[in-house]
XYZ file of C-alpha atoms in Angstrom:
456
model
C -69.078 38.796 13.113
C -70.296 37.145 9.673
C -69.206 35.367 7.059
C -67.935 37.386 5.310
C -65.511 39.032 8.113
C -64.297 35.176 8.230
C -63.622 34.572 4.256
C -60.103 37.334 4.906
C -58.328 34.521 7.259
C -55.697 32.785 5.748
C -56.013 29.043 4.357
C -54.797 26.555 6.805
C -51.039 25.272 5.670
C -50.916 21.662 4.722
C -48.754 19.048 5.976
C -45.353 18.875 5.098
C -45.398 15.017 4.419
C -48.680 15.806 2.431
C -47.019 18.055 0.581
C -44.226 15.964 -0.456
C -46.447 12.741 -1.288
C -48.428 15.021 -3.588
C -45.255 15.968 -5.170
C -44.739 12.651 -5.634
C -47.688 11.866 -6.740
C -47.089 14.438 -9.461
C -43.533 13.110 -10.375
C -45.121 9.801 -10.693
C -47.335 10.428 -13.728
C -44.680 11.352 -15.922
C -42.207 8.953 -17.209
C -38.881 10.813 -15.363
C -40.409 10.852 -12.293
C -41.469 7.396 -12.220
C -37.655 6.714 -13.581
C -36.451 8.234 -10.863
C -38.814 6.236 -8.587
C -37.669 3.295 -10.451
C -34.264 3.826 -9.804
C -34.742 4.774 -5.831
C -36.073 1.544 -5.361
C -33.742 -0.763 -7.410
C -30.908 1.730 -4.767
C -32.068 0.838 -1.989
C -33.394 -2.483 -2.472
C -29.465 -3.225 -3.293
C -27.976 -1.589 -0.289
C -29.962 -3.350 1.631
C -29.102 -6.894 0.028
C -25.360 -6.044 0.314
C -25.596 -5.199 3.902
C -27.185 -7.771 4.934
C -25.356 -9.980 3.073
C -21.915 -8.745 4.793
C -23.606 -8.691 8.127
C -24.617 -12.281 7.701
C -21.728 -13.984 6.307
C -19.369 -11.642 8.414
C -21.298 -13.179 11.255
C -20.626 -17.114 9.889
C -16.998 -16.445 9.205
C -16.463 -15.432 12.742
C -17.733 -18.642 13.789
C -16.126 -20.900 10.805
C -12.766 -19.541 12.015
C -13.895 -19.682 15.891
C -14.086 -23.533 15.158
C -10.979 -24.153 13.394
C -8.834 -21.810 15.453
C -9.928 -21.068 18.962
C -13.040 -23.454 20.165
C -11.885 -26.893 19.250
C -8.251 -25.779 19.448
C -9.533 -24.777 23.504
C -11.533 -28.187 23.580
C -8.698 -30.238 22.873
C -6.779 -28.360 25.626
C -9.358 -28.952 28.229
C -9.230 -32.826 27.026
C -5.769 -32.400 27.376
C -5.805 -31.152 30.987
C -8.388 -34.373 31.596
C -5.514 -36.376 30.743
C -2.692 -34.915 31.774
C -3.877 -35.448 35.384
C -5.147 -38.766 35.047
C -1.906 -40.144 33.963
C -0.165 -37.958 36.910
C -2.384 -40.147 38.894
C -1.146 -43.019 37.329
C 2.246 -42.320 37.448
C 2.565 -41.928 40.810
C 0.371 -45.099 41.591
C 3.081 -46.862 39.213
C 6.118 -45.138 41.205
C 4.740 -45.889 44.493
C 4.877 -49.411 43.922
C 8.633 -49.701 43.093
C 8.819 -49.288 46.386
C 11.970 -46.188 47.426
C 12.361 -43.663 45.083
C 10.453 -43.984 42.492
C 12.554 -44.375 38.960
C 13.877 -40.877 37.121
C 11.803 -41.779 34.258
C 8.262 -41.956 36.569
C 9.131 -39.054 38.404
C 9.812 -36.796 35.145
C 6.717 -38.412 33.543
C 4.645 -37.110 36.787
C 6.002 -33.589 36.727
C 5.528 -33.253 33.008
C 1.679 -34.077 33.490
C 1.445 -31.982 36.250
C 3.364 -29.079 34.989
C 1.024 -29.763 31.941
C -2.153 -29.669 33.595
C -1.219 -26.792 35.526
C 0.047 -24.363 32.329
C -3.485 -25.952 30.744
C -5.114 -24.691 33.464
C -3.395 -20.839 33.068
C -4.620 -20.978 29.863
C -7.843 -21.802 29.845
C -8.539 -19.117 32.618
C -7.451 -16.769 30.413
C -9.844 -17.490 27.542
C -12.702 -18.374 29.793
C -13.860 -15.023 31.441
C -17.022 -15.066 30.135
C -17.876 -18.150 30.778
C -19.377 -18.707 34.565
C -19.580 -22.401 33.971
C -16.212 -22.817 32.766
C -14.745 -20.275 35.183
C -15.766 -21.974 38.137
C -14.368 -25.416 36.849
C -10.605 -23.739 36.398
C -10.767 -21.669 39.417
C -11.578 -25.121 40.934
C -8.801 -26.834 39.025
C -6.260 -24.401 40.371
C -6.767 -24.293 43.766
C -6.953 -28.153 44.479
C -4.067 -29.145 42.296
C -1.682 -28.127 44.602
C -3.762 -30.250 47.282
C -3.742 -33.287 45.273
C 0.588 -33.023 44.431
C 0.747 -31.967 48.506
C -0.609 -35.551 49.656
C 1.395 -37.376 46.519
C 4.765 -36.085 48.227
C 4.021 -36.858 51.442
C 2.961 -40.214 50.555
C 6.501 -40.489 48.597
C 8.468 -39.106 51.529
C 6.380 -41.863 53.729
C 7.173 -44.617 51.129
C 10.813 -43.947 51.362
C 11.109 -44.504 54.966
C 9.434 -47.791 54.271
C 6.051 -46.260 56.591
C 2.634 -47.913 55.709
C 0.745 -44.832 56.035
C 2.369 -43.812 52.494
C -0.485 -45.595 50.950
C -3.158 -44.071 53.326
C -1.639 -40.676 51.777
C -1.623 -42.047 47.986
C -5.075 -43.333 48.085
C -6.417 -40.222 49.852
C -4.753 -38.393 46.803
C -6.659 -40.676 44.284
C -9.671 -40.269 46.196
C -8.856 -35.964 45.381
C -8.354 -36.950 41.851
C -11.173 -38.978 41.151
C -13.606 -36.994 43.323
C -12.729 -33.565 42.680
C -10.373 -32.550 40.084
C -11.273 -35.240 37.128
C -14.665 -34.351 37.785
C -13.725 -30.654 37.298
C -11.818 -30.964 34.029
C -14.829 -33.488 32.459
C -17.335 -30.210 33.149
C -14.881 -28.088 31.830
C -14.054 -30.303 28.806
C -18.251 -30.179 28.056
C -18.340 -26.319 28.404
C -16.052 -25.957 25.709
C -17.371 -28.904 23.316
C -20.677 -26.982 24.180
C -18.929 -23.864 22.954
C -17.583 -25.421 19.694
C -21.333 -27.015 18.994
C -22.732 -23.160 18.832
C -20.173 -21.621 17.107
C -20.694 -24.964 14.737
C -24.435 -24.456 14.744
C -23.858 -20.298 13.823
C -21.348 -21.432 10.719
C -23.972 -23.414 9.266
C -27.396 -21.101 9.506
C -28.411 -20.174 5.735
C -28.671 -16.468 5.292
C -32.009 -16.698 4.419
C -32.639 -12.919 5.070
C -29.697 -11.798 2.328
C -30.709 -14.652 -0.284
C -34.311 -13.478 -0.305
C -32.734 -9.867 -0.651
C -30.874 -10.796 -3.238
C -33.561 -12.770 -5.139
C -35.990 -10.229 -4.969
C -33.289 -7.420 -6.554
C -32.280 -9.613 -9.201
C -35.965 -10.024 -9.980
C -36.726 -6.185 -9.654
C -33.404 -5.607 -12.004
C -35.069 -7.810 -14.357
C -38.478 -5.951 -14.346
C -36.885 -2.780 -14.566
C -34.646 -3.943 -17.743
C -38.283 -5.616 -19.058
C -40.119 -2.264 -18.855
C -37.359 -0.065 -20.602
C -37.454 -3.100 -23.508
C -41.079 -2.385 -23.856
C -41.285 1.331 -23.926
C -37.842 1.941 -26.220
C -37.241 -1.414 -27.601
C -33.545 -1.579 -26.468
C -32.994 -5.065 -26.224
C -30.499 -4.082 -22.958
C -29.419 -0.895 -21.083
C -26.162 -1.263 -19.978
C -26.251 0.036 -16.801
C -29.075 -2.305 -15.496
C -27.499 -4.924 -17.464
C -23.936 -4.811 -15.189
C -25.701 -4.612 -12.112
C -27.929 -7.416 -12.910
C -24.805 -9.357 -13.400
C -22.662 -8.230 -10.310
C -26.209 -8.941 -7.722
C -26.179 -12.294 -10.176
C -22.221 -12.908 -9.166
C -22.772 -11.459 -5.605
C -25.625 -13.876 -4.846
C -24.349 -16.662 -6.335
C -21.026 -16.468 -4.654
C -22.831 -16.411 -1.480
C -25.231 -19.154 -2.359
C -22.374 -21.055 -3.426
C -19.831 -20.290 -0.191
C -22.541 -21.105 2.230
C -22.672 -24.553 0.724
C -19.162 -25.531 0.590
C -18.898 -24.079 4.421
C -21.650 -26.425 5.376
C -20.214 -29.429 3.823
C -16.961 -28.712 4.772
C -18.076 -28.339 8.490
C -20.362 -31.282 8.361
C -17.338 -33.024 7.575
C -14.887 -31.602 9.854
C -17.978 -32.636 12.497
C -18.469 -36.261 11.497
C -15.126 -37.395 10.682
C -13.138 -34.993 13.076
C -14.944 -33.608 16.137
C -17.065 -36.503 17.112
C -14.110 -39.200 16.914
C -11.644 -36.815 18.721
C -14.459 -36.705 21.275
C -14.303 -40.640 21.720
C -10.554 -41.103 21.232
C -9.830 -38.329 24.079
C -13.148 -40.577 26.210
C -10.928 -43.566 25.175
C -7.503 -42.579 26.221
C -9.210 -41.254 29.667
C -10.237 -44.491 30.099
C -7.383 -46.389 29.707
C -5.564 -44.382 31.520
C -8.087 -44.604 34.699
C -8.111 -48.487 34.376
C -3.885 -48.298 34.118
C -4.481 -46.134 37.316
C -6.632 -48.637 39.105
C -4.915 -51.412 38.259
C -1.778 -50.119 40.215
C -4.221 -49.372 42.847
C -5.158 -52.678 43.603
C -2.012 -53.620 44.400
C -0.869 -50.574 46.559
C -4.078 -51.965 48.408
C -2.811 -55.398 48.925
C -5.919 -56.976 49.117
C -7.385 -54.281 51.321
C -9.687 -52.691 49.032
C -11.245 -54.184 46.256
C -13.303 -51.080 44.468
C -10.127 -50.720 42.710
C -10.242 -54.024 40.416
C -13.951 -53.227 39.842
C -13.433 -49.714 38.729
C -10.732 -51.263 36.438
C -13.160 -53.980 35.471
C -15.977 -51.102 34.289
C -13.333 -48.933 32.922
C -12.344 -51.651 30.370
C -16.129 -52.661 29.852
C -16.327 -48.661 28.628
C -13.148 -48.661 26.645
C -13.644 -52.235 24.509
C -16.719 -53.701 25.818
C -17.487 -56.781 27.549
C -15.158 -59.806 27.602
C -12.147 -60.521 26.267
C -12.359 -58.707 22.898
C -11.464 -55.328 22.459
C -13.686 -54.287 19.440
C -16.439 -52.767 21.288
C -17.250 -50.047 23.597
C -15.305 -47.032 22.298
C -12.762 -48.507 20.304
C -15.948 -49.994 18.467
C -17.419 -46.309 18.088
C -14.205 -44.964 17.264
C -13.780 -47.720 14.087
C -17.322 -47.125 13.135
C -16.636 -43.059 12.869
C -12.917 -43.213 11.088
C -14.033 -42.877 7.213
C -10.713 -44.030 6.099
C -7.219 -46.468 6.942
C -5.067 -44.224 8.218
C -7.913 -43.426 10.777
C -8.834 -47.444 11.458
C -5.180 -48.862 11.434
C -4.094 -47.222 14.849
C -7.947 -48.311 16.346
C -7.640 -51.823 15.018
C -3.798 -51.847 16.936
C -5.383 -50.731 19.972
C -7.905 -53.361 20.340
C -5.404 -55.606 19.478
C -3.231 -54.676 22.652
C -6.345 -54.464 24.554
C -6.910 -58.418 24.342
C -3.383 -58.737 25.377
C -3.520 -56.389 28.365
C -6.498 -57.916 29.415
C -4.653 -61.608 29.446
C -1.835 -59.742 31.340
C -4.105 -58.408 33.772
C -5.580 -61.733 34.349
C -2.432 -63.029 35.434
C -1.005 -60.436 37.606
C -4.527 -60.600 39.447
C -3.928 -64.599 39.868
C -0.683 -64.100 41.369
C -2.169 -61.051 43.963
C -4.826 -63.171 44.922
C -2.726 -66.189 46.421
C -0.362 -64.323 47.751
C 2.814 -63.740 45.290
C 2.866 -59.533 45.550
C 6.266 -59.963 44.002
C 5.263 -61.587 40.574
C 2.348 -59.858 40.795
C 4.121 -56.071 40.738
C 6.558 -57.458 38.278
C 3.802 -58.319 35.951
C 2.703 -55.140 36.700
C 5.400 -53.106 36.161
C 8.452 -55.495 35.091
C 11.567 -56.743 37.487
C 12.037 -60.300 38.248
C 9.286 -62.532 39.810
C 8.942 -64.184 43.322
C 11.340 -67.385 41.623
C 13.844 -64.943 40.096
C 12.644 -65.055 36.523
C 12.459 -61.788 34.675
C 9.548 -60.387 33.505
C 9.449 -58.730 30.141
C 5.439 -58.822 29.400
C 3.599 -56.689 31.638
C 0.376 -55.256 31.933
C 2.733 -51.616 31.943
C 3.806 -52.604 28.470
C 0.320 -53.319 26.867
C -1.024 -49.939 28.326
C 1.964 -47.975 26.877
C 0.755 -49.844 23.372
C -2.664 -48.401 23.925
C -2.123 -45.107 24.749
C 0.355 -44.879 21.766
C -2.012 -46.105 19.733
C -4.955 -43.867 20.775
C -2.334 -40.964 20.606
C -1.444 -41.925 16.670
C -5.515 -42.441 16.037
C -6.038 -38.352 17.812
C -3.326 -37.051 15.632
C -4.809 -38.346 12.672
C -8.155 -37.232 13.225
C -7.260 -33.499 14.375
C -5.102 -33.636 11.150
C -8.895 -34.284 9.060
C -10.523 -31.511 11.882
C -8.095 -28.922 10.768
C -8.325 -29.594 6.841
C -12.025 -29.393 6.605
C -12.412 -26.817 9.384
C -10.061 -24.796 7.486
C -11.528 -25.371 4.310
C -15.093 -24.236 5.387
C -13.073 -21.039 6.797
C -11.456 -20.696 3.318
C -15.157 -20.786 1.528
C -16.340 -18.431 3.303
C -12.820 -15.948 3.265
C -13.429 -12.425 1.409
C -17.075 -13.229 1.085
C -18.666 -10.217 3.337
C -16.124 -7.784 1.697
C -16.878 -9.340 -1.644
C -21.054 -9.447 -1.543
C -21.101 -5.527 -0.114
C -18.406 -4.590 -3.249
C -20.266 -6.434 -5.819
C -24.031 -4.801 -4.147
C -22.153 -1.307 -4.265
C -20.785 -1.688 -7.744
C -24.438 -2.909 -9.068
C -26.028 0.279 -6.807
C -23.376 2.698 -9.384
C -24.621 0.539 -12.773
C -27.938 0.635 -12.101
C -28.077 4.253 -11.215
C -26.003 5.068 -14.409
C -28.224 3.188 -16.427
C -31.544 5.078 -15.037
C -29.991 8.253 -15.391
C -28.879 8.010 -19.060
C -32.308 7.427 -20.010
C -33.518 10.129 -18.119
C -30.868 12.499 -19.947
C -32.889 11.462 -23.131
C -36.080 13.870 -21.483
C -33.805 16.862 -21.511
């Protein structure tokens, strides 16, 4: 067959793509097509700024209002659950050395903690089912609480018949408490102050991605507005005008609500998260050395790792010595930015050095031998000579606690106004940036196309 058999076949068809860039090759070379190039571009350069845009800020709000509403909010309980069972622990340390029954006010004061604790407890197993860590801690929690109150009422029930082993039972239950469940709610309190650090860390990225969108449209907005000067001399089309102005507003707001969230939340972190951290380690701490303290004397000499733990746990709360301006208390000052959160510290050290002069006494009068005036300096009555004792060790830690109570409600009063604050910045601003990107989409469309209606 020849050649010239093979010059009747048909042409082999083209590409569609190759077809359509050569159509828009075409388009290009005239001064509609390239319009209408022009104004693809400047379309979908702006969708794409005011998606990301709500996708990133949507992303920070959910963790702005995850730190002012559910993550501290979930820390504080698990701080709460912390304490709640160490001062159950103390309580009943403190009833058990009345000797009987224990008072009405002791024995409502241990079922409130405990009852506490225990609805804590429900609650955080309810908000922590994705969290293995934090799980395992609560699951934990619930099944040796009941332990722990088991061996407290036995050791009641033995103490009312006037049987030794009572403290055997109350020690054991301390021994539960300190070894098992305190340790259980301090990993549980650091899985959720982890939490509330990375939903801290997500409220405070920059959205890099939708301010470099955003820069780059307002500069292609300006181009665009630059080459219709040059080629009609219209100072402004309107059209590319308005949605110069709304990505203009759009980024700005965003700009602008990213940096009052981050201040705000630097803020609410400095003068509100970190001291609540060392007030709740404070309180803890008190609370432990109350609960040694009353140890000791259930012991009656037996056991001394009571007085030391008391000794370290007062090292840890005001430092060394007789002052009470260090450890903690001396963190706790240095964080407060203002009075109302260094009055209530300043107290507390205050009744430190007095507890601490208490203690010294009550410890004087356990070592040679004088339980009596040592329990009443403990926990008030009248002494081994009949005199009654109004200024006990009891008495100071009451002060403290109080105190450290007053300083936490001030400072979760500043969390919550600058948490809420960087949650109010950043309110209405996903919703906002994809309106305003939308609205400068329709402008700068109009704006094209009313130039291109003068080719017609």
């Amino acid at each position: 067959m020849g050649p010239t058999a093979l010059s009747g076949l048909p042409a082999p068809r083209r590409p569609v793509w190759a077809a359509r860039a050569e159509r828009l090759r075409a388009a290009a070379t005239t001064e509609p097509g390239r319009l209408r190039l022009i104004a693809t571009l400047l379309a979908a350069l702006l969708l794409a700024f005011g998606a990301v845009a709500a996708w990133q800020t949507a992303q920070r709000v959910g963790a702005a209002r995850a730190v002012a509403t559910s993550s501290q909010p979930l820390s504080a309980d698990a701080a709460e659950i912390y304490r709640s069972l160490a001062d159950a622990d103390t309580t009943a340390a403190t009833g058990f050395l009345v000797g009987g029954a224990a008072p009405a006010d002791v024995t409502s004061r241990y079922s409130t903690d405990v009852r506490t604790a225990a609805q804590l407890i429900a609650k955080a197993a309810a908000h922590n089912a994705g969290s293995p860590l934090g799980q395992a801690q609560v699951t934990l929690l619930s099944e040796r609480l009941p332990v722990y109150t088991g061996l407290v009422e036995t050791a009641r029930a033995d103490n009312r018949q006037g049987l030794p082993l009572g403290g055997a039972y109350l020690r054991y239950a301390n021994e539960q408490m300190a070894g098992t469940l305190l340790p259980a709610a301090q990993k549980l309190y650091r899985a959720e102050t982890g939490s509330l650090g990375v939903d801290y860390a997500h409220a405070e990225q920059v959205p890099w991605a939708a301010l470099c969108l955003g820069a780059v449209a307002l500069a292609a907005l300006a181009w665009a507005q630059r080459r219709l000067y040059r080629r009609t001399r219209r100072v402004f089309n309107p059209g590319l005008l308005a949605g110069f102005v709304a990505t203009a507003a759009a980024l700005l707001w965003l700009a602008g609500g990213q940096l009052t969230a981050r201040v705000d939340l630097h803020d609410s972190w400095a003068h509100g998260a970190r001291s609540l951290d060392v007030l709740d380690a404070a309180r803890i701490d008190a609370l432990q050395a109350r609960g040694d303290e009353n140890l000791t004397l259930v012991a009656r000499g037996g056991d001394t790792q009571y007085e030391t733990l008391y000794e370290r746990e007062m090292t840890d709360l005001a430092g060394p010595g007789p002052g009470g301006d260090g450890g903690l208390l001396g963190r706790a000052l240095a964080l407060a930015d203002e009075n109302g959160g260094r009055a209530p510290v300043r107290a507390v050290a205050a009744d430190v050095v007095t507890w601490r002069a208490r203690h010294q006494v009550v410890r004087a009068d356990d070592t040679k031998g004088d339980y009596v005036s040592a329990v009443a300096g403990a926990i008030g009555g009248t002494d081994s000579a009949g005199h009654l004792i109004s200024a006990t060790t009891g008495q100071s830690f009451d002060a403290v606690d109080a105190g450290l109570r007053q300083a936490l409600d001030h400072e979760t009063g500043e969390f919550q106004r600058s948490a809420g604050a960087a949650r109010d910045a950043l309110a209405g601003l996903p919703e906002g940036a994809a309106a305003l990107a939308a609205l400068a989409v329709a402008a700068s469309l109009m704006g094209v196309s009313r130039r291109l209606s003068e080719y017609r």
